[in-house]
Structure formats: structure tokens, C-alpha cells
Coordinates of C-alpha atoms in Angstrom, one line a residue:
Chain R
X20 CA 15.9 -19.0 -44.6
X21 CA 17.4 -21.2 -42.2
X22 CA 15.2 -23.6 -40.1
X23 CA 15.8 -22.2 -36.9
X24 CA 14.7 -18.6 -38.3
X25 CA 11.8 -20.6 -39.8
X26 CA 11.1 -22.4 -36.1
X27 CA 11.4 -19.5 -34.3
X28 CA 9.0 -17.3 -36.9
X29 CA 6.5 -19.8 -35.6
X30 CA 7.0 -18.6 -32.1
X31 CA 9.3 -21.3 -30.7
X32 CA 11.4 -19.3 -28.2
X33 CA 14.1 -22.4 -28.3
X34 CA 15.1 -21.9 -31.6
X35 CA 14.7 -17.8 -31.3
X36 CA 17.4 -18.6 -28.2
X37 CA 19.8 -20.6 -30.7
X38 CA 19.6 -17.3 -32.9
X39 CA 20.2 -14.8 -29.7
X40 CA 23.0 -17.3 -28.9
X41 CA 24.5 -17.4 -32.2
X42 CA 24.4 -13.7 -32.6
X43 CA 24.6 -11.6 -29.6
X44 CA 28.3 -11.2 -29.8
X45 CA 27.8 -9.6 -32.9
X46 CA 25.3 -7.7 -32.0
X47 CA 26.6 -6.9 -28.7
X48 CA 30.0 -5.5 -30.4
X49 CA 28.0 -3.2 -32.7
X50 CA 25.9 -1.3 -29.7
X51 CA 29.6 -1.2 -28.2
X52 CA 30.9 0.3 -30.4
X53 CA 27.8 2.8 -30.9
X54 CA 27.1 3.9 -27.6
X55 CA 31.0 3.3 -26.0
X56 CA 28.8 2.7 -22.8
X57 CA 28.9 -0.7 -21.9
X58 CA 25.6 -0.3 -19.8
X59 CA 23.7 1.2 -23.0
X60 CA 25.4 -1.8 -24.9
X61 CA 23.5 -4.4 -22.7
X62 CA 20.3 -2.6 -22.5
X63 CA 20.0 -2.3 -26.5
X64 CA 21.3 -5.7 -27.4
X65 CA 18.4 -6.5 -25.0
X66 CA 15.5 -4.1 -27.2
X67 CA 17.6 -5.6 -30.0
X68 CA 16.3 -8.9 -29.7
X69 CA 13.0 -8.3 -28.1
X70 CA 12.0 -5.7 -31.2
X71 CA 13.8 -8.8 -33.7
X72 CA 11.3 -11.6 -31.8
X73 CA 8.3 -9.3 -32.1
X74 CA 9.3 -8.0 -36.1
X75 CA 10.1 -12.0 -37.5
X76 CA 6.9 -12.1 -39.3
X77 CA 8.5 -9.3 -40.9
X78 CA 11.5 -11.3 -42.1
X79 CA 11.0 -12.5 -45.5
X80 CA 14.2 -14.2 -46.0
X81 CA 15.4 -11.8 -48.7
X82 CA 19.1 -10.9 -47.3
X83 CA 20.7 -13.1 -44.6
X84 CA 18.9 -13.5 -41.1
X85 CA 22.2 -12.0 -39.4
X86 CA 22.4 -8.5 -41.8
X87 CA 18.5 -8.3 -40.9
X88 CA 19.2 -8.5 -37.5
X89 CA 22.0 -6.0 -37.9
X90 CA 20.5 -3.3 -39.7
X91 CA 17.5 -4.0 -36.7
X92 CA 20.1 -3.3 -34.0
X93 CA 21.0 0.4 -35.6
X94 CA 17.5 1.1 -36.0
X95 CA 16.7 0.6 -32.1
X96 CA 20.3 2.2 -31.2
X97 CA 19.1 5.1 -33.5
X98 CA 15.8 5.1 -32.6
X99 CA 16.4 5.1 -28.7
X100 CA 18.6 8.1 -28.9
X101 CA 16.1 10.4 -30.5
X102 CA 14.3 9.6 -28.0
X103 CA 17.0 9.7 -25.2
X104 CA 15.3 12.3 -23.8
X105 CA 12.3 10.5 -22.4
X106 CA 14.6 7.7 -21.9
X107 CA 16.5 9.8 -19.3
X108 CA 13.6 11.0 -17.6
X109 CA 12.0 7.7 -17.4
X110 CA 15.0 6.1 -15.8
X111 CA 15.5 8.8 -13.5
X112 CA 11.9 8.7 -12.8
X113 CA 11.6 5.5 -12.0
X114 CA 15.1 4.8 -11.1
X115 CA 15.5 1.4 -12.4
X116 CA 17.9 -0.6 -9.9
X117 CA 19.2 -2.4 -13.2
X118 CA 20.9 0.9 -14.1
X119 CA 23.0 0.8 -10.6
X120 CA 24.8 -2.8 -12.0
X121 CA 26.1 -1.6 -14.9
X122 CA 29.8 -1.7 -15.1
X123 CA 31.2 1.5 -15.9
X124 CA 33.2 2.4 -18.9
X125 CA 36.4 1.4 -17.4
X126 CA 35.1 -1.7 -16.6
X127 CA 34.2 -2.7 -20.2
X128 CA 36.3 -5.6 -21.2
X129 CA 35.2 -5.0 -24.5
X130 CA 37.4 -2.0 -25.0
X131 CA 40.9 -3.3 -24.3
X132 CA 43.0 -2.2 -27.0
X133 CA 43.7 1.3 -28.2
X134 CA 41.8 1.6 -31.2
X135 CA 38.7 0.6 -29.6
X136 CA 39.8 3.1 -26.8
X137 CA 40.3 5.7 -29.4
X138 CA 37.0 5.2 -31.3
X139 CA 35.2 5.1 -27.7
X140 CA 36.6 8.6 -27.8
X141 CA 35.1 10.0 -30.0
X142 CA 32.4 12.4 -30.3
X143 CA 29.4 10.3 -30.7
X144 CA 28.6 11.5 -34.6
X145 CA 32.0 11.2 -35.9
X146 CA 31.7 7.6 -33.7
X147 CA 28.3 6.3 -35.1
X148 CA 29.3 6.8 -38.8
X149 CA 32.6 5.9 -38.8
X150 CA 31.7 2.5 -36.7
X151 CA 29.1 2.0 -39.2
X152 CA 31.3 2.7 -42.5
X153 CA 34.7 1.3 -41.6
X154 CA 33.7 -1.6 -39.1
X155 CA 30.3 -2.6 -40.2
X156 CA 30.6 -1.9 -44.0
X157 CA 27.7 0.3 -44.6
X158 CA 27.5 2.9 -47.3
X159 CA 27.0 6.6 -46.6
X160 CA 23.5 6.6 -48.2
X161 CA 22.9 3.5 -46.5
X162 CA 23.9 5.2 -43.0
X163 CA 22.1 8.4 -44.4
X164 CA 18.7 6.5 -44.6
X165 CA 19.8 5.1 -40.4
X166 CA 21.0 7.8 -39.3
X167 CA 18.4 10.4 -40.6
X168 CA 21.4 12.3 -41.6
X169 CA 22.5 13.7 -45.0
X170 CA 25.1 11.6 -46.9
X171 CA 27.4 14.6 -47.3
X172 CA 27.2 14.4 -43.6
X173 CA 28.1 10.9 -43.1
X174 CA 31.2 11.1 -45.2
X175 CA 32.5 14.7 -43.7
X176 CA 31.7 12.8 -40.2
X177 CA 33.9 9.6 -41.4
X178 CA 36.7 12.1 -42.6
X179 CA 36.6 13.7 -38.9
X180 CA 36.4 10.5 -37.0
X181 CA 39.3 9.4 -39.4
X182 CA 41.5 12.5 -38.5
X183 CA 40.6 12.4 -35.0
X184 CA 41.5 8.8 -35.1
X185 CA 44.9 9.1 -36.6
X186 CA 45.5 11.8 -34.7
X187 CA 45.2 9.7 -31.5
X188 CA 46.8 6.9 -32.2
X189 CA 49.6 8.0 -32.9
X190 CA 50.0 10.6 -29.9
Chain E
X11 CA 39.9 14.6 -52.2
X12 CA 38.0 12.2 -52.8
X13 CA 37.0 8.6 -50.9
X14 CA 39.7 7.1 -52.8
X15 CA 42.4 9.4 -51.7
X16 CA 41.1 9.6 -48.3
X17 CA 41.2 5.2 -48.0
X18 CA 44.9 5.8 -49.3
X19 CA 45.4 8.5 -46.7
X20 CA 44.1 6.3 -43.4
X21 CA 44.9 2.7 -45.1
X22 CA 46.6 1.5 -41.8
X23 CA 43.9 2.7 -40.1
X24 CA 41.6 1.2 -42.1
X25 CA 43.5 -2.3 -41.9
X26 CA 43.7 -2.0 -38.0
X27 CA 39.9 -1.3 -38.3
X28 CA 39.5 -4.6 -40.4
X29 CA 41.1 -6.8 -37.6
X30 CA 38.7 -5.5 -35.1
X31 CA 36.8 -8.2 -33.7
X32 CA 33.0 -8.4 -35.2
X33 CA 32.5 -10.2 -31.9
X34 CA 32.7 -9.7 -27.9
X35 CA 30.5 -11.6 -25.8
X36 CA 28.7 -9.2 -23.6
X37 CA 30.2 -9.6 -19.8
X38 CA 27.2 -11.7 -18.6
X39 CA 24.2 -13.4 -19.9
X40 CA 21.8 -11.1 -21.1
X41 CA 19.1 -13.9 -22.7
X42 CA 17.2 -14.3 -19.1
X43 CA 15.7 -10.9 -19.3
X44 CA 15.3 -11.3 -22.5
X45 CA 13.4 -13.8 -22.5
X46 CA 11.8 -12.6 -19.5
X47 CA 10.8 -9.6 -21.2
X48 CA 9.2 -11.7 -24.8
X49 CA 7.3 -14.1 -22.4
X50 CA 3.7 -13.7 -23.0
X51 CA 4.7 -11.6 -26.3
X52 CA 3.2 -14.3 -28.7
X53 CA 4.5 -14.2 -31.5
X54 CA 1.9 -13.3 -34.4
X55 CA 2.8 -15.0 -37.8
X56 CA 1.8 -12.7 -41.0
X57 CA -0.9 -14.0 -42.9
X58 CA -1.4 -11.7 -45.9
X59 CA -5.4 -12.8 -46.1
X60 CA -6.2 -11.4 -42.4
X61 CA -5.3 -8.0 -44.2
X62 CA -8.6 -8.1 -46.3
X63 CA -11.2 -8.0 -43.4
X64 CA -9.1 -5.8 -41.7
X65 CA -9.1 -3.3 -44.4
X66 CA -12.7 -3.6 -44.7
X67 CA -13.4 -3.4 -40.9
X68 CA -10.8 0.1 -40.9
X69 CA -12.9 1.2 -44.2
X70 CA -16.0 0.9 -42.3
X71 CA -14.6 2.2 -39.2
X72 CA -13.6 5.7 -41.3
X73 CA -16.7 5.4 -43.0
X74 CA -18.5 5.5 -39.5
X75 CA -16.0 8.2 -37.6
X76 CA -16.6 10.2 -40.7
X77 CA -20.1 10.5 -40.6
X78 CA -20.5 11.1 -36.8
X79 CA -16.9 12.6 -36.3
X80 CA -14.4 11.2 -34.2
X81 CA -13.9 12.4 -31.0
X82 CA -10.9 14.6 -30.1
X83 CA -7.8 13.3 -28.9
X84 CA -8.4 14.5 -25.4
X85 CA -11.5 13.7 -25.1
X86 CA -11.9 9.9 -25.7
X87 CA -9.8 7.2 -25.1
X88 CA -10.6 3.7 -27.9
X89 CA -12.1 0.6 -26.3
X90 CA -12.6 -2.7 -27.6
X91 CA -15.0 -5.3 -26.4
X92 CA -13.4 -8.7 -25.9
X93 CA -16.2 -11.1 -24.7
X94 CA -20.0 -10.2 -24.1
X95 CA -21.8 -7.5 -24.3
X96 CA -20.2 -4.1 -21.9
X97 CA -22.0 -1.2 -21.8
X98 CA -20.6 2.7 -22.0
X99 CA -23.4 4.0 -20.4
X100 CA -26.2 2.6 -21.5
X101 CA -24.9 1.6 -24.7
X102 CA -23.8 -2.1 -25.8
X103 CA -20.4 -1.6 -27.1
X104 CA -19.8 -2.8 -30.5
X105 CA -16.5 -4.2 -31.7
X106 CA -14.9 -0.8 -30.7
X107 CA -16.1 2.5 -29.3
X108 CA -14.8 5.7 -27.3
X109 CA -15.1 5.7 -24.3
X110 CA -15.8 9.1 -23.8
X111 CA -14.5 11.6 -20.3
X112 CA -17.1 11.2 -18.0
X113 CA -18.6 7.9 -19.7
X114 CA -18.6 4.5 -17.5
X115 CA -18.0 1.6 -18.9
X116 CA -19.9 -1.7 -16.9
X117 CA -19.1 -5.1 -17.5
X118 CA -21.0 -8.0 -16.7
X119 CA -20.0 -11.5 -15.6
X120 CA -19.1 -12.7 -18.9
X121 CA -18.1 -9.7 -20.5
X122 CA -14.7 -7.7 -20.9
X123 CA -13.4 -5.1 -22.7
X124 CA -10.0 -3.4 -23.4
X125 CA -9.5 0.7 -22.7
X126 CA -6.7 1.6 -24.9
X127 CA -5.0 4.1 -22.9
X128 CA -4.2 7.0 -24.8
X129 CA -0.6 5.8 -26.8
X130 CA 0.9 4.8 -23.5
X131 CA -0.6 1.7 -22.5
X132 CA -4.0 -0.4 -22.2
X133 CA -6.2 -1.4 -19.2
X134 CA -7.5 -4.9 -19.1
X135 CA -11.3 -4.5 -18.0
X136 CA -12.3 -8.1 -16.2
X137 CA -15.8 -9.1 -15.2
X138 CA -18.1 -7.5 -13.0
X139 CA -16.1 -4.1 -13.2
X140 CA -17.6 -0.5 -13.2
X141 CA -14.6 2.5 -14.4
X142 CA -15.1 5.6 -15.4
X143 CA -12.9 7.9 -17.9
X144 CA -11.8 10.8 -15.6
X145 CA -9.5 12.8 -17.6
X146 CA -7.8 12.1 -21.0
X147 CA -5.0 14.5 -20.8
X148 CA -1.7 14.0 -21.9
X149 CA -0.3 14.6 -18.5
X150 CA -2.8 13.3 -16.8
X151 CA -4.7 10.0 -17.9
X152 CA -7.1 8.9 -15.1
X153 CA -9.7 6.3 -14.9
X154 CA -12.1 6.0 -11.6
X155 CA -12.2 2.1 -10.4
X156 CA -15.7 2.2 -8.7
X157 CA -15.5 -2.0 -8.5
X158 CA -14.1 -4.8 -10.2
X159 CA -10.8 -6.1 -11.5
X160 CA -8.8 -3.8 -13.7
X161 CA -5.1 -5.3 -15.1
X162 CA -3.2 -1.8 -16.0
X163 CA 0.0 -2.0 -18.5
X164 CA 1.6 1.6 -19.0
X165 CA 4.9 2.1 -20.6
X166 CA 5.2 6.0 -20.4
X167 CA 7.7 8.3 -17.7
X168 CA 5.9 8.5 -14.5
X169 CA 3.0 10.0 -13.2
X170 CA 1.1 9.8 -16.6
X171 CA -1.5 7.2 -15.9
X172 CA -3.9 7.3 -12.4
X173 CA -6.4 5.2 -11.2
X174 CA -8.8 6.8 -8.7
X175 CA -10.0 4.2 -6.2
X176 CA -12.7 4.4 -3.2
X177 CA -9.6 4.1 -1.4
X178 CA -7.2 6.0 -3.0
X179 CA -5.3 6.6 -5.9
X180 CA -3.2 4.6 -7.8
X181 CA 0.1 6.2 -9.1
X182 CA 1.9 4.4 -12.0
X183 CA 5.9 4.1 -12.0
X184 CA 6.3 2.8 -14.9
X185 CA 4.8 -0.8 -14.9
X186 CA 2.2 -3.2 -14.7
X187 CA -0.7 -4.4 -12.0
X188 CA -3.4 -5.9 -11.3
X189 CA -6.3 -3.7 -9.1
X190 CA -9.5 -5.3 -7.7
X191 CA -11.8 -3.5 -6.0
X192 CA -15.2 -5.1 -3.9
X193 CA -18.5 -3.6 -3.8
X194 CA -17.6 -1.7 -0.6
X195 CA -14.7 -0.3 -1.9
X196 CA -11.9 -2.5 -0.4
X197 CA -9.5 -4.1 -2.4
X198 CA -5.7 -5.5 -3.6
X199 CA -3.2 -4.2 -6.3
X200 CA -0.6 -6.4 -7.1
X201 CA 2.4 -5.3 -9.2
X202 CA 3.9 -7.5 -11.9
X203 CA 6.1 -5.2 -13.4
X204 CA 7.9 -1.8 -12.0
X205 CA 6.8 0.4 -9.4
X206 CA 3.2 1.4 -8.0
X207 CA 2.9 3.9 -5.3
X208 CA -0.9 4.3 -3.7
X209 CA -1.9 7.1 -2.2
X210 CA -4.0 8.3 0.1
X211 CA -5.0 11.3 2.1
X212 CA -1.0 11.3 2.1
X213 CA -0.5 7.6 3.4
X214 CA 1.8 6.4 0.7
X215 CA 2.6 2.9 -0.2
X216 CA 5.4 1.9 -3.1
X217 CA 4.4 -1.6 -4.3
X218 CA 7.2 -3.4 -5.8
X219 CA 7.2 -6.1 -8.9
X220 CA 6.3 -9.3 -6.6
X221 CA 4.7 -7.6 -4.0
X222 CA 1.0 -6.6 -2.8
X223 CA -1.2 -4.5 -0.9
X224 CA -4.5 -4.4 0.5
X225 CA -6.3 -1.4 0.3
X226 CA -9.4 -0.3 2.3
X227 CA -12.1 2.4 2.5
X228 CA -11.2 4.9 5.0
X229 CA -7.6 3.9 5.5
X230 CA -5.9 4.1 2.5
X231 CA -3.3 1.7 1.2
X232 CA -2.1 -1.2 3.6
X233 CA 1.8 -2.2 4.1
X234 CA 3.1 -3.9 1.0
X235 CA 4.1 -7.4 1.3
X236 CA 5.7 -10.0 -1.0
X237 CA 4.4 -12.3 -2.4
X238 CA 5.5 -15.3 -0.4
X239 CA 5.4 -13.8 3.1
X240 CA 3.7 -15.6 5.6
X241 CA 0.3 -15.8 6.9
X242 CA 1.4 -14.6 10.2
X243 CA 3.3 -11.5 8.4
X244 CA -0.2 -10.3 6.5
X245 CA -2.4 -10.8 9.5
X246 CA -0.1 -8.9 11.4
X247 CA 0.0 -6.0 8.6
X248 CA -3.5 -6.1 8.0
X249 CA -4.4 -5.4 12.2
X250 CA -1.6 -2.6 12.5
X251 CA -3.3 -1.1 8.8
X252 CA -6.7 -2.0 9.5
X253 CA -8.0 -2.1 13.1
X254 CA -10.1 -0.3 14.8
X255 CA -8.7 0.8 18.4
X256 CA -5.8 0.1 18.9
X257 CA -3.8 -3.2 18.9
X258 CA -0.8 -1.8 17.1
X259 CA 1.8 -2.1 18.8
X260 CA 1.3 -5.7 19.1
X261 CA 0.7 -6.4 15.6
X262 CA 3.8 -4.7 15.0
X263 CA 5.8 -6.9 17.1
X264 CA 4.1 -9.9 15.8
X265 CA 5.4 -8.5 12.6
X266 CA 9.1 -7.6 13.0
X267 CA 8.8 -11.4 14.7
X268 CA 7.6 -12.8 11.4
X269 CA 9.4 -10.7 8.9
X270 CA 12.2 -12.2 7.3
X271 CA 15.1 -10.8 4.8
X272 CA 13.2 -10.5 2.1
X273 CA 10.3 -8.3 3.5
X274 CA 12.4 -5.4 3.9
X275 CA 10.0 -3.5 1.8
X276 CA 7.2 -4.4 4.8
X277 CA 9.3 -3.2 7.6
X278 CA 11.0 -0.2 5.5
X279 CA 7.3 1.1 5.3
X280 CA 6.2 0.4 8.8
X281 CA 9.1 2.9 10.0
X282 CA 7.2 5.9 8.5
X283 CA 4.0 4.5 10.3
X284 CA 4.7 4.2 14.1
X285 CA 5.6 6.0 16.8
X286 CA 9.2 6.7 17.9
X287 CA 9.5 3.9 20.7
X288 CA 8.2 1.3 18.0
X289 CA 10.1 3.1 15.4
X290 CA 13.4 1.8 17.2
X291 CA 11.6 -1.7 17.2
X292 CA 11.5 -2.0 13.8
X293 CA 14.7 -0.4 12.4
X294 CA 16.7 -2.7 14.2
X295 CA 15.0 -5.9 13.3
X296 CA 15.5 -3.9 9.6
X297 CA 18.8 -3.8 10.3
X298 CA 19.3 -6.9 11.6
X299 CA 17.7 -8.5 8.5
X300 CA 18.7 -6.3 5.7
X301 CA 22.3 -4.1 6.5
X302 CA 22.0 -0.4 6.2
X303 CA 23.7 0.9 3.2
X304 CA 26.5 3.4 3.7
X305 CA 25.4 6.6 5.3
X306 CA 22.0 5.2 6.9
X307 CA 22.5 5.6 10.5
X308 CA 19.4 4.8 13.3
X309 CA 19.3 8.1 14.5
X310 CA 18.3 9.6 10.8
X311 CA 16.6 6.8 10.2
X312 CA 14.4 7.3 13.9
X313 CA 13.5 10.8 13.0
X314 CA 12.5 9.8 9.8
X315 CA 15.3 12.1 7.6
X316 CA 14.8 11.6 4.1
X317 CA 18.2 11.1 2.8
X318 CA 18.7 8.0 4.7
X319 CA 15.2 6.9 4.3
X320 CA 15.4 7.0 0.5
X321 CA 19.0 5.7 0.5
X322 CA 18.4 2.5 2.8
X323 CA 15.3 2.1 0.4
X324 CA 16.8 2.6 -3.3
X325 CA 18.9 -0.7 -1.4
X326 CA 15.7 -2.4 -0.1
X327 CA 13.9 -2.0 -4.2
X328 CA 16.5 -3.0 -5.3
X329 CA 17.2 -6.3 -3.9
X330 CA 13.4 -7.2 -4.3
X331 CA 13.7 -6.2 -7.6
X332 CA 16.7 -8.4 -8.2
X333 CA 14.8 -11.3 -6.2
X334 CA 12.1 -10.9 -8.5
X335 CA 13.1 -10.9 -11.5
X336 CA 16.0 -13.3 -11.1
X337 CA 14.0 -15.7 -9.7
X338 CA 14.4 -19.5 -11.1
X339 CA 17.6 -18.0 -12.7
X340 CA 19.6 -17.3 -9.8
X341 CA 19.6 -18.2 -6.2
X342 CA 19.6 -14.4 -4.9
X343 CA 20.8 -13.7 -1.5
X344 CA 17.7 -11.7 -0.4
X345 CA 19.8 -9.8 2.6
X346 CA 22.5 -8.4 0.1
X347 CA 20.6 -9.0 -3.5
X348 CA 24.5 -10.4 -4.6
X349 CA 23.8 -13.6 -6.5
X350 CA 24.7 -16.6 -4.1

């Protein structure tokens, strides 16, 4: 366990800043990719951190602060979209300016070459698992146990989102 | 076909997948509302040995709720004394209790208490405060504020959560506040997070993060104001909300003369309250001070149309909101809410 970790487990926000800084490109890449919304992206990386600051006790140092942090990330992107209804209604409800700022889609610069296009493209299951396998290295039962789907599913999802891929690419 | 084949099958795909970056720096710096946001969330280091009192106080606690049964969800909301000795009715409150619909609880000056709020929130019960468990229903949680100092966090849609004051009801948005009430019912609500709207007798006021209203016995909810706004700003508010007989078109002037940009919300809020001569008054010292969005003209605006109304406030909100909580981090024009 590094000593900023260590630092920050007992509650120094400096070091827990160091960590946001050192990460939140990765993190930010992987809700990117997820969502393919670049508003969404923001707003998770953001409940990323905030659930990682309030969970550190939690960390016990047994795998590497950054795949903790990862496999944290999916959990609130997962998380968030079961319960995207009451996420929608809230937002509507309350009509949080924040979610008048967000750039658009189109304005992502995160998505500028085709293969990023492409897996922005894609319909979101075939796009979570194949994100998750291909680009993040997960397993399918690993993926399963995220996802809350079966791992039969994750790997007919990855074939589809390979197909589909292809398919695009080279159209 | 198996997962071999298939990586054989989609291997430049796969490779182009490999060279994707693991890394893109989100297009602006998302660590001020984060740590916005973990402020005041101290951090609670794991200490294995708390876990043993705990599991006797929980063992006790079922051992307790077991012999007298617990009350139904519905029925009771948990409350946990936090200094002296409250009382739910008559009864000193032990470490926790239920608070019970139609139970007050009373604090004295040294005591408070905590009102777990269903799952969607808590109330903060200060000193010297009487509330009273209205209704525990999942669409409707509602407490009664007869006096006292309540601080309300709610994180739930809407319309959940509802304070009932002498002076009308509190509405939550989605937020957090602070609600005092004196012994003859008057009071303040300010809002430290989201939205509040206070109603009364269909007077409506939408309090803002960074912004406050007096409330009163007989009038309803006041004009919000911010935070910072001058002396001469409130007085003038509080005479238009509050007088008896008259006086108002003075105090309005006296306002639109001490308003600046950034109490928009004020004057957005005064437009629904005066007559149509004043009206004009005070939509073009809006104007002047805060530019009408796209498709707000004067003349929807003077007979109070709610298309325009909403729209030139959804603009109003949202620079406050911006002014809020960019404050320290940014220097935030408060006539556009564009970062200066």
C-alpha cells in the first residue's frame, strides 16, 4: 500500500487529491467508454471518487490501489444504471443546471478516432462487455459477477460487439 | 467456435483495441466538486474492535424490538439521541427509539437528537426544538416544525420529504437546509444544497443553494435573497413581504434600487408578486441586470406567461447555482454565470 493511499485512508484529502490526480484519466476513459456520453462520463468519474473516499477503510491493500479503484468505477457505472430510472426522474425533477453544461456527444474529444467512434456505437450491452473484456482485461465471469449478467451472456455479447465492430470498421 | 478461434477471427481488432489509450483526461477539472461534494464526509478509519460493542448494542437492540415488536415501516421513523436527554412524548429517549406518527419529539437546551428519515435522508434536531412525525409514507414523509431549529438532508426525487411549518410548508427539491422557527411561528430556511420551494396558501418561494428566506405567520414565505445581499436589499424585501398597509410600492423600488446581478432570483420572484405598473418596474431592472434568455420577451413576461417565466428562471438558478458552487474556484460572472 502506497503512502499516499495510506495518508489519505487517514482522511487527508491532499493526498486522496494526488490519487484523483494520478488516476482520473484512467478512470475517466473507462466511464467513456461505458456510458459513450461524455456528460455521464463526468458525473460518474465524480460518484467514482466520492464512493472510493468514503469506501478506503475498505481497502486493505490486497491488489493494487488503481485495479481497486477500477473495479469501484464499474460498480457505481453498474450500479447507477439500474437505478437510471430514479436517476432520470430525479434530474428531471429537479433539473440540475449541471446537466445543461455538458458537452454533447459530438463534442467529446475523447472519441476522436474511429474505433472509439465505432465502440460509442454500439448498443450499450454488446458496449459494456466488450469495453470491459477487450479494453479493460476482465474475464467473462469476472464481468458476470459486475454486470449481474450470465457468463454465457458476456461472451455471446463480446462476439456481437466484435461482429458489429468489424463490421463497421471496415464499411 | 470457441474464444480461441474467435481472438484469431478479430486479432486486428483486437490489436487496434490494445493501442487504445487507457487514458483521456476528462475536458475540465472535475476534482472541485469533488471535493466539494467529500467535504464534511469525514473519513471513518475501520477499527475491527468498535465491531464488538456494536454487535452487542444491535444484539440488544433485536433482543428489545423482539420482545415489544418493532414498529411497521410506515409507522415509525428511527431516532437517535445525540446529547441530553429529548423526550418523545413524555418519554426520555434512550440511545435510539421510534419516533412514532403522531409522537413529538422536544428537545431541551442542551439536548439533540437525529430523525432518521425513512431511507432517504436524516433531520438534524438542534436545541430548544418541538417536531412532530406527520406521516411516514413512502410518498409522503412529513414532519410538523412547531419551534426550533431543524437542519434537513434528503437525497430522494422530489416531493418526498415535507416539513409543515406555522407558516407554511416546506417542499424538498432534492437538497439540504437549515429551518428555524421562533415561538410565534416566524422563521428562516436557508438552503445549502439544491432546491427548496415553501409554500403557502399558494404563495410560493424557490430557495436556491446560497440563498434564504424569512418566513412569517400569516404571510407565508418572504422573497428569497442571497446570501450576501445588502442590508438595504432585505429590509426592502421584508416591508414589501411583511407590512402591514401598504408601503409596497416603495419598498419595491427601494429594492430594484439595491438589487444587483446576482439577486436575480429576488427580483425574478417579485415579478409574480406586484401589480402590472410595478411589474414593468421590476422586469426591466431584471433585464437590465441579468439579460433575458432567448424567447423571454417583457410582454410574456408582464402578464406573467409561464413559458417565459420558467425559461428566464431555469437561466436565473442556474447562474446562482454556478455562483454558488464555484465560488473560491472561479471568478463567476454573476450576469451571464460564464466563468470570467
Amino acid at each position: 500500500m502506497t503512502d499516499l493511499v495510506r495518508q489519505a485512508q487517514q482522511g487527508d484529502q491532499a493526498a486522496f487529491q494526488s490519487l484523483y490526480r494520478e488516476h482520473v484519466g484512467r478512470v475517466y476513459a473507462l466511464c467513456l467508454r461505458l456510458t459513450a456520453d461524455a456528460g455521464e462520463a463526468e458525473e460518474f468519474t465524480q460518484d467514482a471518487f466520492v464512493r472510493a473516499w468514503e469506501r478506503l477503510a475498505t481497502f486493505r491493500g490486497e491488489s493494487a490501489f488503481s485495479s481497486w479503484l477500477y473495479r469501484l468505477t464499474v460498480n457505481v457505472v453498474f450500479l447507477s444504471r439500474r437505478a437510471a430510472r430514479r436517476r432520470l426522474q430525479r434530474v428531471f425533477a429537479t433539473d440540475d443546471p449541471g446537466t445543461l453544461e455538458r458537452p454533447g456527444r459530438d463534442a467529446n474529444p475523447g472519441l476522436g478516432v474511429d474505433l472509439e467512434r465505432a465502440v460509442a456505437a454500439l448498443p450499450p450491452g454488446a458496449r459494456e462487455v466488450f469495453v470491459l473484456h477487450d479494453v479493460e482485461g476482465y474475464r467473462h465471469e469476472e464481468i458476470a459477477e459486475l454486470t449481474g449478467i450470465a457468463v454465457g451472456t458476456s461472451k455471446a455479447q463480446l462476439f456481437r460487439a466484435r461482429r458489429l465492430l468489424r463490421g463497421m470498421l471496415e464499411s | 467456435m470457441t474464444e480461441r478461434d474467435q481472438d484469431a477471427e478479430f486479432r486486428e481488432l483486437l490489436e487496434r483495441a490494445a493501442q487504445l489509450p487507457k487514458s483521456i483526461e476528462p475536458p475540465r477539472d472535475l476534482w472541485p466538486e469533488i471535493e466539494a461534494r467529500i467535504a464534511g464526509k469525514a473519513r471513518v478509519r475501520f477499527r475491527a474492535w468498535l465491531l464488538i460493542p456494536l454487535a452487542a448494542a444491535a444484539a440488544l437492540a433485536v433482543l428489545l424490538l423482539g420482545r415489544r415488536g418493532p414498529p411497521r415501516p410506515g409507522e415509525a421513523w428511527e431516532v437517535t439521541r445525540v446529547a441530553g436527554l429529548p423526550l418523545v412524548g413524555t418519554t426520555p429517549l434512550g440511545a435510539t427509539g421510534a419516533l412514532k406518527v403522531g409522537d413529538w419529539l422536544q428537545t431541551d437546551d442542551s439536548s439533540r437528537a437525529v430523525i432518521l428519515v425513512g431511507d432517504i435522508g436524516h433531520v438534524d434536531v438542534k436545541p430548544d426544538t418541538r417536531i412532530r412525525l406527520v406521516r411516514a409514507q413512502r410518498t409522503d414523509h412529513r414532519l410538523a416544525l412547531e419551534r426550533g431549529e431543524i437542519y434537513a438532508t434528503v437525497d430522494a426525487p422530489p416531493r418526498l420529504f415535507f416539513v409543515d411549518t406555522p407558516a407554511g410548508t416546506v417542499v424538498d427539491l432534492g437538497c439540504a437546509y437549515t429551518l428555524a422557527v421562533d415561538s410565534s411561528g416566524d422563521g428562516t430556511i436557508h438552503v445549502s444544497a439544491g432546491y427548496v420551494e415553501f409554500d403557502w396558501s399558494g404563495r410560493r418561494s424557490i430557495v436556491p443553494l446560497g440563498f434564504r428566506a424569512e418566513t412569517r405567520r400569516g404571510f407565508g414565505p418572504g422573497t428569497p435573497y442571497a446570501e450576501d445581499a445588502s442590508q438595504a436589499l432585505r429590509h426592502a424585501l421584508a416591508t414589501f413581504d411583511f407590512a402591514h398597509g401598504g408601503g409596497g410600492a416603495e419598498a419595491v423600488r427601494q429594492a430594484l434600487a439595491a438589487a444587483r446581478p446576482e439577486d436575480a432570483v429576488s427580483l425574478w420572484h417579485l415579478l409574480g408578486r406586484v401589480d402590472r405598473v410595478l411589474r414593468g418596474e421590476v422586469y426591466d431592472r431584471l433585464a437590465s441586470l441579468v439579460p433575458p434568455p432567448a424567447g423571454v420577451t417583457r410582454q410574456g413576461a408582464l402578464q406573467l406567461d409561464r413559458a417565459p417565466l420558467e425559461t428566464y428562471w431555469n437561466t436565473i438558478r442556474r447562474i446562482a447555482w454556478r455562483r454558488s458552487i464555484l465560488k473560491g474556484i472561479r471568478d463567476i460572472d454573476p450576469r451571464t454565470g460564464m466563468a470570467r
